[in-house]
Short mmCIF file of C-alpha atoms in Angstrom, two decimals:
data_model
loop_
_atom_site.label_atom_id
_atom_site.label_comp_id
_atom_site.label_asym_id
_atom_site.label_seq_id
_atom_site.Cartn_x
_atom_site.Cartn_y
_atom_site.Cartn_z
CA MET A 1 119.73 96.36 118.36
CA PRO A 2 119.96 93.41 120.55
CA LYS A 3 120.30 90.07 118.89
CA LEU A 4 117.07 88.15 119.73
CA PRO A 5 116.48 84.45 119.19
CA HIS A 6 115.88 83.14 115.84
CA TRP A 7 113.17 80.82 115.39
CA GLY A 8 111.41 78.63 112.71
CA GLN A 9 107.73 78.76 113.44
CA ARG A 10 105.49 79.28 110.38
CA ARG A 11 103.30 81.99 111.99
CA VAL A 12 104.76 85.47 112.88
CA VAL A 13 103.24 88.18 114.58
CA GLY A 14 103.70 91.86 114.21
CA VAL A 15 102.79 94.11 117.03
CA ASP A 16 102.23 97.91 116.79
CA LEU A 17 102.15 99.62 120.15
CA GLY A 18 99.92 102.51 119.27
CA ALA A 19 98.82 105.58 121.35
CA THR A 20 95.42 104.17 121.88
CA ALA A 21 95.69 100.51 120.98
CA ILE A 22 97.65 97.46 120.53
CA LYS A 23 97.47 96.26 117.01
CA ALA A 24 98.54 92.62 115.96
CA VAL A 25 98.84 90.97 112.72
CA ALA A 26 99.66 87.27 112.33
CA LEU A 27 100.91 86.01 109.00
CA ASP A 28 101.96 82.55 107.64
CA PRO A 29 105.06 83.48 105.45
CA SER A 30 105.31 79.97 103.91
CA HIS A 31 102.52 81.20 101.37
CA GLN A 32 103.20 83.68 98.57
CA PRO A 33 101.75 86.06 99.06
CA PRO A 34 102.00 85.67 102.85
CA ARG A 35 98.66 84.55 104.39
CA LEU A 36 96.89 86.71 107.02
CA THR A 37 95.73 84.24 109.67
CA GLY A 38 94.70 86.46 112.34
CA PHE A 39 94.50 90.25 113.72
CA SER A 40 93.43 92.05 116.78
CA LEU A 41 93.09 95.66 118.22
CA VAL A 42 93.06 95.76 121.95
CA PRO A 43 92.58 98.99 123.90
CA LEU A 44 95.85 100.33 125.41
CA PRO A 45 95.70 101.22 129.12
CA ALA A 46 95.65 104.97 129.88
CA ALA A 47 98.98 106.62 129.83
CA ALA A 48 100.80 103.35 129.08
CA ILE A 49 103.06 104.81 126.36
CA ARG A 50 104.50 108.40 126.57
CA GLU A 51 106.76 109.52 123.64
CA GLY A 52 107.66 106.02 122.72
CA GLU A 53 108.68 104.93 126.34
CA LEU A 54 106.55 102.31 128.23
CA THR A 55 105.73 103.85 131.64
CA ASP A 56 104.77 100.55 133.16
CA PRO A 57 105.76 97.33 131.20
CA LYS A 58 103.91 94.95 133.78
CA ALA A 59 100.69 96.96 133.54
CA LEU A 60 100.79 96.85 129.67
CA ALA A 61 101.71 93.05 129.57
CA PRO A 62 98.16 91.72 129.95
CA SER A 63 96.87 93.78 127.00
CA LEU A 64 99.79 92.68 124.96
CA ARG A 65 99.35 88.96 125.84
CA LYS A 66 95.56 89.41 124.92
CA ALA A 67 96.37 91.16 121.47
CA VAL A 68 98.85 88.34 120.67
CA ARG A 69 96.54 85.53 121.56
CA GLN A 70 93.67 87.01 119.74
CA ALA A 71 95.71 87.27 116.56
CA SER A 72 97.34 83.78 116.77
CA PRO A 73 96.53 81.67 119.97
CA HIS A 74 99.67 79.30 119.58
CA THR A 75 102.16 81.90 118.58
CA ARG A 76 104.41 83.49 121.37
CA GLN A 77 107.23 84.84 119.04
CA ILE A 78 106.36 88.38 117.90
CA ALA A 79 107.99 91.44 116.28
CA LEU A 80 107.93 94.92 118.03
CA ALA A 81 109.06 98.39 116.89
CA ILE A 82 110.44 101.52 118.42
CA PRO A 83 109.25 105.13 117.23
CA ALA A 84 111.06 106.30 114.18
CA ALA A 85 111.93 109.64 116.10
CA ALA A 86 113.64 107.50 118.91
CA ALA A 87 116.02 105.99 116.19
CA ILE A 88 119.30 107.29 114.73
CA SER A 89 120.09 106.34 111.19
CA ARG A 90 123.40 107.01 109.30
CA HIS A 91 124.83 105.71 106.15
CA LEU A 92 128.69 105.14 105.71
CA ARG A 93 130.68 103.60 102.79
CA VAL A 94 132.83 100.74 103.62
CA PRO A 95 135.16 98.66 101.37
CA ALA A 96 133.40 95.95 99.35
CA GLY A 97 134.08 92.20 99.88
CA LEU A 98 134.73 92.31 103.80
CA THR A 99 133.77 89.30 105.95
CA ASP A 100 130.89 89.78 108.45
CA ARG A 101 133.47 90.12 111.20
CA ALA A 102 135.60 92.65 109.25
CA MET A 103 132.42 94.71 108.46
CA ALA A 104 131.34 94.78 112.05
CA GLY A 105 134.78 95.86 113.12
CA HIS A 106 134.83 98.67 110.37
CA VAL A 107 131.37 99.89 111.58
CA ALA A 108 132.49 99.78 115.44
CA LEU A 109 135.18 102.15 114.42
CA ALA A 110 132.82 104.52 112.82
CA LEU A 111 130.30 104.53 115.49
CA ASP A 112 131.92 107.23 117.83
CA GLU A 113 132.40 109.48 114.91
CA LEU A 114 128.98 109.15 113.37
CA LEU A 115 126.88 109.15 116.56
CA HIS A 116 128.69 111.45 119.04
CA GLN A 117 127.18 109.51 122.01
CA PRO A 118 128.78 107.02 124.52
CA ARG A 119 128.62 103.58 122.82
CA HIS A 120 127.38 101.85 126.08
CA THR A 121 124.16 103.82 126.08
CA LEU A 122 123.01 102.66 122.72
CA TYR A 123 122.00 99.48 121.02
CA THR A 124 123.21 99.68 117.38
CA ASP A 125 122.67 97.21 114.32
CA PHE A 126 123.57 97.68 110.66
CA ARG A 127 122.94 96.35 107.18
CA VAL A 128 124.30 96.72 103.81
CA ALA A 129 121.86 98.92 101.97
CA SER A 130 123.23 98.95 98.42
CA ASP A 131 123.61 95.69 96.09
CA PRO A 132 127.36 94.81 96.21
CA ALA A 133 127.09 93.62 92.60
CA THR A 134 126.48 97.11 91.40
CA VAL A 135 129.40 98.81 92.87
CA ASN A 136 133.12 98.48 92.60
CA SER A 137 135.12 99.12 95.66
CA GLU A 138 132.60 100.27 98.28
CA VAL A 139 129.21 99.43 99.62
CA ASP A 140 126.71 101.77 101.36
CA VAL A 141 125.84 100.43 104.83
CA LEU A 142 122.91 101.69 106.92
CA LEU A 143 123.59 102.08 110.71
CA VAL A 144 120.75 102.49 113.14
CA ALA A 145 120.86 103.09 116.82
CA THR A 146 118.70 103.93 119.55
CA ARG A 147 118.61 104.30 123.47
CA ARG A 148 119.18 101.10 125.42
CA LYS A 149 116.28 102.08 127.61
CA LEU A 150 113.77 101.83 124.94
CA ILE A 151 114.76 98.31 123.75
CA ASP A 152 115.11 97.09 127.44
CA GLN A 153 111.53 98.30 128.23
CA ARG A 154 110.22 96.24 125.24
CA LEU A 155 112.16 93.16 126.31
CA ALA A 156 110.79 93.61 129.72
CA LEU A 157 107.39 93.87 128.41
CA LEU A 158 107.78 90.54 126.48
CA ARG A 159 109.03 88.90 129.52
CA ALA A 160 106.15 90.13 131.64
CA ALA A 161 103.67 89.05 129.13
CA GLY A 162 105.31 85.53 128.72
CA LEU A 163 106.27 86.28 125.07
CA HIS A 164 109.51 85.89 123.08
CA GLY A 165 110.49 88.62 120.37
CA THR A 166 112.11 87.62 117.19
CA LEU A 167 113.31 91.27 116.19
CA VAL A 168 112.76 94.85 117.11
CA ASP A 169 112.23 97.18 114.19
CA ILE A 170 111.69 100.89 113.53
CA GLU A 171 108.13 102.23 112.70
CA ASP A 172 109.02 103.89 109.34
CA HIS A 173 111.06 101.05 108.18
CA ALA A 174 108.08 98.79 108.72
CA LEU A 175 105.85 101.12 106.82
CA ALA A 176 108.66 101.42 103.91
CA ARG A 177 108.74 97.52 103.74
CA LEU A 178 105.01 97.42 103.43
CA HIS A 179 105.02 100.06 100.63
CA ARG A 180 107.79 98.17 98.72
CA ARG A 181 105.53 95.21 98.31
CA LEU A 182 102.79 97.31 96.51
CA PRO A 183 102.68 96.36 92.92
CA GLN A 184 102.75 100.04 91.58
CA ALA A 185 105.78 101.02 93.83
CA PRO A 186 108.95 101.23 91.74
CA ALA A 187 112.17 101.62 93.63
CA SER A 188 112.93 105.15 91.94
CA GLN A 189 109.95 106.83 93.31
CA THR A 190 110.00 109.11 96.22
CA ILE A 191 106.75 108.54 98.24
CA GLY A 192 105.46 110.38 101.38
CA LEU A 193 103.81 108.22 104.08
CA LEU A 194 101.42 109.89 106.32
CA ASP A 195 100.17 107.68 109.43
CA ALA A 196 97.35 109.60 110.79
CA GLY A 197 96.71 107.88 114.29
CA GLN A 198 94.12 108.67 116.74
CA GLN A 199 96.33 111.03 118.68
CA SER A 200 99.49 111.64 116.67
CA LEU A 201 100.74 112.33 113.09
CA ARG A 202 103.81 110.55 111.76
CA PHE A 203 105.10 111.46 108.39
CA SER A 204 108.05 109.90 106.56
CA VAL A 205 109.45 110.05 103.17
CA ILE A 206 110.61 106.72 101.32
CA ALA A 207 113.24 107.22 98.44
CA ASP A 208 115.18 104.46 96.85
CA GLU A 209 113.05 102.25 99.03
CA GLU A 210 114.40 103.67 102.32
CA PRO A 211 113.10 106.17 104.70
CA VAL A 212 114.95 109.58 104.29
CA HIS A 213 112.94 111.76 106.31
CA ARG A 214 110.68 111.63 109.07
CA GLN A 215 108.47 113.84 111.45
CA SER A 216 105.98 113.32 114.24
CA GLN A 217 103.45 115.31 116.30
CA ALA A 218 100.93 114.85 118.98
CA PHE A 219 97.47 116.47 119.36
CA ASP A 220 95.40 117.38 122.27
CA ASP A 221 91.88 117.74 120.42
CA VAL A 222 91.54 114.43 118.72
CA THR A 223 88.01 115.40 117.45
CA ASP A 224 88.90 118.19 115.18
CA VAL A 225 89.21 116.74 111.69
CA GLU A 226 90.37 120.02 110.38
CA GLN A 227 93.48 119.95 112.59
CA TRP A 228 94.57 116.77 110.99
CA ILE A 229 94.18 118.18 107.55
CA ILE A 230 96.28 121.18 108.57
CA ALA A 231 98.88 119.04 110.33
CA CYS A 232 99.05 116.80 107.07
CA ARG A 233 99.71 120.03 104.96
CA ARG A 234 102.22 121.37 107.35
CA ALA A 235 104.28 118.05 107.33
CA VAL A 236 104.41 117.84 103.64
CA ALA A 237 105.37 121.71 103.47
CA VAL A 238 108.17 121.12 106.04
CA TYR A 239 109.65 118.33 104.05
CA GLN A 240 109.20 120.34 100.70
CA GLY A 241 111.17 123.27 102.33
CA SER A 242 114.21 121.20 103.40
CA HIS A 243 117.29 121.75 101.18
CA ASP A 244 117.66 118.19 100.38
CA ALA A 245 114.07 117.41 99.51
CA ARG A 246 113.30 115.19 96.47
CA PRO A 247 109.91 116.13 94.55
CA LEU A 248 107.34 113.59 95.66
CA ASP A 249 105.78 111.32 93.31
CA GLY A 250 102.77 110.60 95.49
CA LEU A 251 101.42 110.50 99.02
CA HIS A 252 100.11 107.45 100.83
CA ILE A 253 98.04 107.70 103.93
CA THR A 254 97.12 105.15 106.53
CA GLY A 255 96.09 105.06 110.25
CA GLY A 256 92.82 105.32 112.20
CA ARG A 257 92.23 108.70 110.98
CA ALA A 258 92.68 107.95 107.27
CA HIS A 259 89.75 107.98 105.07
CA SER A 260 88.88 108.66 101.31
CA SER A 261 87.53 112.27 102.00
CA LEU A 262 90.96 113.18 103.51
CA CYS A 263 92.68 111.85 100.48
CA GLU A 264 90.55 114.01 98.24
CA THR A 265 91.02 117.22 100.23
CA LEU A 266 94.74 116.60 100.42
CA THR A 267 94.95 115.72 96.63
CA ASP A 268 93.15 119.06 95.80
CA SER A 269 95.24 121.16 98.34
CA LEU A 270 98.68 119.66 97.65
CA LYS A 271 98.19 119.12 93.72
CA LEU A 272 99.63 115.55 94.45
CA ALA A 273 98.15 112.29 94.12
CA VAL A 274 97.11 110.98 97.71
CA THR A 275 95.90 107.49 98.12
CA MET A 276 95.21 105.22 100.92
CA LEU A 277 98.00 102.65 101.80
CA ASP A 278 96.18 99.25 101.88
CA PRO A 279 98.18 96.72 104.14
CA LEU A 280 96.16 93.92 102.70
CA THR A 281 97.19 94.68 99.00
CA ARG A 282 100.05 91.90 99.11
CA VAL A 283 98.71 89.46 101.75
CA THR A 284 95.98 86.89 101.46
CA PRO A 285 93.38 86.74 104.41
CA SER A 286 92.64 83.20 105.50
CA GLN A 287 88.93 82.12 104.95
CA HIS A 288 88.36 81.87 108.78
CA VAL A 289 89.24 85.59 109.23
CA ASP A 290 86.30 87.98 109.60
CA HIS A 291 86.88 89.85 106.26
CA THR A 292 84.47 92.49 107.18
CA ALA A 293 85.99 93.34 110.46
CA LEU A 294 89.37 93.09 108.73
CA ASN A 295 88.47 95.67 106.12
CA ARG A 296 87.10 97.88 108.74
CA ALA A 297 90.39 97.89 110.75
CA SER A 298 92.77 97.64 107.88
CA ASN A 299 93.71 101.36 108.08
CA ARG A 300 95.17 100.67 111.40
CA LEU A 301 97.11 97.57 110.65
CA SER A 302 99.88 98.98 108.30
CA THR A 303 102.75 99.12 110.84
CA ALA A 304 101.90 95.90 112.33
CA THR A 305 101.62 94.07 108.77
CA GLY A 306 105.04 95.60 108.00
CA LEU A 307 106.40 94.28 111.19
CA ALA A 308 105.04 90.71 110.45
CA LEU A 309 106.48 90.72 106.92
CA HIS A 310 109.89 91.64 108.37
CA ALA A 311 109.70 88.82 110.89
CA GLY A 312 108.86 86.43 108.24
CA ASP A 313 111.84 87.30 106.23
CA PRO A 314 114.88 84.95 106.85
CA ASP A 315 117.24 87.62 106.12
CA ALA A 316 115.48 90.15 108.49
CA HIS A 317 117.20 93.02 110.17
CA TRP A 318 117.05 94.08 113.08
CA ARG A 319 117.18 90.85 115.05
#
């Protein structure tokens, strides 16, 4: 990913560009747990985003600026994400003990073989995915790449809105980061995450604290609840039918369509514990935040919260 400017402000804002709304969450990471200082949901202009691409960044800019100002009036540095389906992720093994420059050179040599796409058409970044202290001669490196157009569109959107980005993340990584902060989330678990949005369903599987599977699908009829239930069941079945699927230890659900009765229906149908993913579990809302409105909107704030948590991490990828 492009290297964006690092900064030291106390408040960070994660922004989720959804299908129907822009969702923003402002955190103060100097507190432990991080303090939620503001949030917002601003309707998205019609047809502003299609399959992850921004159709008109300039037309979207006023809505983005409004969402950020409502969440945190004095913060202009934010974190955005690209759709998980638009990112390529690969793991490779490299010798342990390399310097940063040597690591980058080693990854560059592997790019063409792993991605099978011209390097100039992609933005790429990487991070060490395994603890070097636990291995002898090699470490596991996670390489991610996406089309330059997707990143350039978001940078153009930031410029048009008068904002400055601190990082560009990937949606399922943002949700995985949020899940890792849950008190009952041991690293060894394999968990499915269903993000049931207003017009689309995203399903990812987290194993060893990393996304290992992803799906997405859009819908025309957004009023048919049964359609969402069938889609959730199908997504889980597709994963379970894959040759490298690990048994799921549980399933979390979030998004604007998530509700307790859907959890109960899926628990009975799948014979698997299905619970709501609460983005507020490991953050503390400030006293001045409208707690009633926050609780009502919390199902839609998971990705934005995960982005803000990432932006507040001094060791964050992908800047």
